[in-house]
Amino acid sequence: MSPSSTGMFRSFRSFNYRTWFLGGVISNIGGWMQATAQDWVVLTELTDNDATAMGITMALQFGPPLVLVSLTGWVADRFDRRRVLLCTQAALMLLAIAVAVLLLTGVMTLPLMFVFAAAFGVANAFDAPARQAFVSDMVSLEDTSNAVALNSAAFNMARLVGPAVGGILIVLLGTGWVFVANAVTFLAMIVALMLIRVNELTPRVKNRSGGGLGEGFRYVWRRPDLLVVFVMVFLIGAFGMNFPIFASTMAIEFGRDADGYGVLSSVLAIGSLTGALLAARRDRARVRVLVIAAGGFGVASVVSALMPTYWAYGATLMLVGFTIVTMLTTANGYVQTTTDAALRGRVLALYMAVIMGSTPIGAPIAGWIVDTFSARTAIMVGGVAGIVAFGIGIGWMLWSGRLHRSSDRRFQLTLDETRPLSVIRAMDPGSFDDRPTATTPIRLADPRDGED
């Protein structure tokens, strides 16, 4: 299929993005294999099915993006993102090798695993905002939303394969060898980064006014639409996205082993991949899609908590995966395409801190709920969080005045969407003010273009 200007795979026109995409698929497969192994090690080898310990491990791994947000966003905006990613990917590969050695030699302990989880978190804290912002360096602004969605598709293609393969390898070879396999897959991303044509990257926008992370905070604070997106993502990230805890404990409840846990993770990825591919077909990210997906996630999670059998639970996970990835892909694309380019790294660091930093709050709580009540209760709490996020989104649309009756059809409602600045006309450099806009970014459209 040849990419077109409006096709699902239009970002593949860029050599750099094609190279990045392939390296990311391979590396992400290894990452999901390792995540499956790590969860299973903590739950069954280092503890006796202790979901709270698993929640603490997740908190340590996802806490650094929140703690280090003031530094990681600045690094993503200040330094060459390609070089930053080469450093973070190499660090993650070395950490995987170290854990593999400790597991294979039988000296790994729960405190040591906590330490390595925190180390993985620090490396990922610098990797995530640089990786997210680097997408917009490889493609045009018009293709950024598509590239974000395809990145999500690659991530979920890996999620489809990685957990199932990881579960099988755990049963056949043991958890240590899964970490070895993941270390090897990091080479794919490192090679892809080295092959990228630097001269074809989009020129970086410099922010002359400084301000550090504080400027990113002020920018988001003046954008109520971004605040609503961040709050919705936080609620679902904290209480609804604890899938490792939910799937592993439900697998044990249904009498399954590591391979059964891996299959549940892969089934979740079927819906996730579908959501990502459908997002890639949209011309841009829309808030209304995000809000509807949040409500769908809440309902799907509540239904999944009521399923009586392993396969019935697995079937509902496809809908859970579809709705959560639709929401997150839309949120990510919306943040990227409507944010001042000079502040994109810092705003994305805040976004990643919200989505990853919510886990240290929610994962221990979810683990405690599982241990005190049941896995089904914890899943139900996540579903309620999704419904609350949906209510917040609907409330904002009504309060903001963007939701109104269509001028064309009497009974149809329309929502005014934030549009990106897609055309920059020549202007006198002395008159250019690069302070972040306090209002909705403007898209200079051809008068012949139709409105939504």
PDB file of N, CA, C and O in Angstrom, residues 225 284-289 334 338 396-397 402 404 414-420 440-441 451-452:
ATOM      1  N   ASP A 225      -8.507  23.277  27.939  1.00  0.00           N
ATOM      2  CA  ASP A 225      -8.687  22.007  27.244  1.00  0.00           C
ATOM      3  C   ASP A 225      -7.591  21.022  27.610  1.00  0.00           C
ATOM      4  O   ASP A 225      -7.847  19.836  27.827  1.00  0.00           O
ATOM      5  N   ARG A 284      -7.041  14.202  12.422  1.00  0.00           N
ATOM      6  CA  ARG A 284      -6.433  14.856  13.588  1.00  0.00           C
ATOM      7  C   ARG A 284      -7.099  14.330  14.861  1.00  0.00           C
ATOM      8  O   ARG A 284      -8.143  13.680  14.803  1.00  0.00           O
ATOM      9  N   ALA A 285      -6.491  14.642  15.990  1.00  0.00           N
ATOM     10  CA  ALA A 285      -7.012  14.196  17.280  1.00  0.00           C
ATOM     11  C   ALA A 285      -8.114  15.141  17.750  1.00  0.00           C
ATOM     12  O   ALA A 285      -7.955  16.361  17.690  1.00  0.00           O
ATOM     13  N   ARG A 286      -9.221  14.577  18.224  1.00  0.00           N
ATOM     14  CA  ARG A 286     -10.365  15.362  18.665  1.00  0.00           C
ATOM     15  C   ARG A 286     -10.722  15.040  20.117  1.00  0.00           C
ATOM     16  O   ARG A 286     -10.728  13.887  20.523  1.00  0.00           O
ATOM     17  N   VAL A 287     -11.069  16.090  20.859  1.00  0.00           N
ATOM     18  CA  VAL A 287     -11.425  15.919  22.270  1.00  0.00           C
ATOM     19  C   VAL A 287     -12.655  15.041  22.416  1.00  0.00           C
ATOM     20  O   VAL A 287     -12.750  14.231  23.334  1.00  0.00           O
ATOM     21  N   ARG A 288     -13.614  15.174  21.516  1.00  0.00           N
ATOM     22  CA  ARG A 288     -14.857  14.402  21.653  1.00  0.00           C
ATOM     23  C   ARG A 288     -14.585  12.902  21.606  1.00  0.00           C
ATOM     24  O   ARG A 288     -15.225  12.124  22.303  1.00  0.00           O
ATOM     25  N   VAL A 289     -13.618  12.494  20.768  1.00  0.00           N
ATOM     26  CA  VAL A 289     -13.255  11.077  20.686  1.00  0.00           C
ATOM     27  C   VAL A 289     -12.664  10.622  22.013  1.00  0.00           C
ATOM     28  O   VAL A 289     -12.965   9.531  22.519  1.00  0.00           O
ATOM     29  N   TYR A 334      -3.450  14.993  20.463  1.00  0.00           N
ATOM     30  CA  TYR A 334      -4.013  16.312  20.717  1.00  0.00           C
ATOM     31  C   TYR A 334      -2.986  17.226  21.396  1.00  0.00           C
ATOM     32  O   TYR A 334      -2.818  18.390  21.017  1.00  0.00           O
ATOM     33  N   THR A 338      -1.455  20.555  19.189  1.00  0.00           N
ATOM     34  CA  THR A 338      -2.021  21.855  19.571  1.00  0.00           C
ATOM     35  C   THR A 338      -1.119  22.615  20.538  1.00  0.00           C
ATOM     36  O   THR A 338      -1.537  23.629  21.104  1.00  0.00           O
ATOM     37  N   TRP A 396     -16.895  19.764  30.887  1.00  0.00           N
ATOM     38  CA  TRP A 396     -16.082  20.819  30.288  1.00  0.00           C
ATOM     39  C   TRP A 396     -16.639  21.256  28.935  1.00  0.00           C
ATOM     40  O   TRP A 396     -16.678  22.450  28.620  1.00  0.00           O
ATOM     41  N   MET A 397     -17.080  20.289  28.127  1.00  0.00           N
ATOM     42  CA  MET A 397     -17.618  20.652  26.812  1.00  0.00           C
ATOM     43  C   MET A 397     -18.842  21.562  26.953  1.00  0.00           C
ATOM     44  O   MET A 397     -19.019  22.500  26.182  1.00  0.00           O
ATOM     45  N   ARG A 402     -18.193  25.186  23.726  1.00  0.00           N
ATOM     46  CA  ARG A 402     -17.805  24.634  22.427  1.00  0.00           C
ATOM     47  C   ARG A 402     -18.877  23.705  21.857  1.00  0.00           C
ATOM     48  O   ARG A 402     -18.921  23.468  20.662  1.00  0.00           O
ATOM     49  N   HIS A 404     -22.450  22.992  20.725  1.00  0.00           N
ATOM     50  CA  HIS A 404     -23.624  23.763  20.337  1.00  0.00           C
ATOM     51  C   HIS A 404     -24.369  23.057  19.204  1.00  0.00           C
ATOM     52  O   HIS A 404     -23.874  22.097  18.614  1.00  0.00           O
ATOM     53  N   THR A 414     -22.540  19.884  17.546  1.00  0.00           N
ATOM     54  CA  THR A 414     -21.157  19.935  17.067  1.00  0.00           C
ATOM     55  C   THR A 414     -20.272  20.487  18.165  1.00  0.00           C
ATOM     56  O   THR A 414     -20.735  21.207  19.066  1.00  0.00           O
ATOM     57  N   LEU A 415     -18.984  20.156  18.096  1.00  0.00           N
ATOM     58  CA  LEU A 415     -18.016  20.621  19.089  1.00  0.00           C
ATOM     59  C   LEU A 415     -16.902  21.349  18.365  1.00  0.00           C
ATOM     60  O   LEU A 415     -16.260  20.792  17.470  1.00  0.00           O
ATOM     61  N   ASP A 416     -16.647  22.609  18.735  1.00  0.00           N
ATOM     62  CA  ASP A 416     -15.538  23.354  18.161  1.00  0.00           C
ATOM     63  C   ASP A 416     -14.240  22.750  18.662  1.00  0.00           C
ATOM     64  O   ASP A 416     -14.027  22.611  19.879  1.00  0.00           O
ATOM     65  N   GLU A 417     -13.361  22.401  17.745  1.00  0.00           N
ATOM     66  CA  GLU A 417     -12.104  21.749  18.102  1.00  0.00           C
ATOM     67  C   GLU A 417     -10.925  22.714  17.997  1.00  0.00           C
ATOM     68  O   GLU A 417     -10.910  23.628  17.173  1.00  0.00           O
ATOM     69  N   THR A 418      -9.919  22.498  18.842  1.00  0.00           N
ATOM     70  CA  THR A 418      -8.675  23.238  18.728  1.00  0.00           C
ATOM     71  C   THR A 418      -7.947  22.764  17.484  1.00  0.00           C
ATOM     72  O   THR A 418      -7.762  21.561  17.293  1.00  0.00           O
ATOM     73  N   ARG A 419      -7.532  23.683  16.644  1.00  0.00           N
ATOM     74  CA  ARG A 419      -6.848  23.328  15.406  1.00  0.00           C
ATOM     75  C   ARG A 419      -5.385  23.743  15.491  1.00  0.00           C
ATOM     76  O   ARG A 419      -5.044  24.784  16.051  1.00  0.00           O
ATOM     77  N   PRO A 420      -4.463  22.960  14.933  1.00  0.00           N
ATOM     78  CA  PRO A 420      -3.049  23.296  14.989  1.00  0.00           C
ATOM     79  C   PRO A 420      -2.672  24.392  14.010  1.00  0.00           C
ATOM     80  O   PRO A 420      -3.362  24.633  13.022  1.00  0.00           O
ATOM     81  N   THR A 440      -6.373  29.469  22.002  1.00  0.00           N
ATOM     82  CA  THR A 440      -6.335  28.319  21.106  1.00  0.00           C
ATOM     83  C   THR A 440      -5.432  28.589  19.912  1.00  0.00           C
ATOM     84  O   THR A 440      -5.556  29.627  19.274  1.00  0.00           O
ATOM     85  N   PRO A 441      -4.482  27.680  19.566  1.00  0.00           N
ATOM     86  CA  PRO A 441      -3.637  27.878  18.391  1.00  0.00           C
ATOM     87  C   PRO A 441      -4.492  28.009  17.130  1.00  0.00           C
ATOM     88  O   PRO A 441      -5.550  27.407  17.007  1.00  0.00           O
ATOM     89  N   GLU A 451     -15.351  23.414   6.837  1.00  0.00           N
ATOM     90  CA  GLU A 451     -15.262  23.259   8.285  1.00  0.00           C
ATOM     91  C   GLU A 451     -15.952  21.995   8.710  1.00  0.00           C
ATOM     92  O   GLU A 451     -16.777  21.459   7.985  1.00  0.00           O
ATOM     93  N   ASP A 452     -15.626  21.514   9.937  1.00  0.00           N
ATOM     94  CA  ASP A 452     -16.266  20.307  10.464  1.00  0.00           C
ATOM     95  C   ASP A 452     -17.759  20.590  10.666  1.00  0.00           C
ATOM     96  O   ASP A 452     -18.137  21.613  11.145  1.00  0.00           O
TER      97      ASP A 452
END
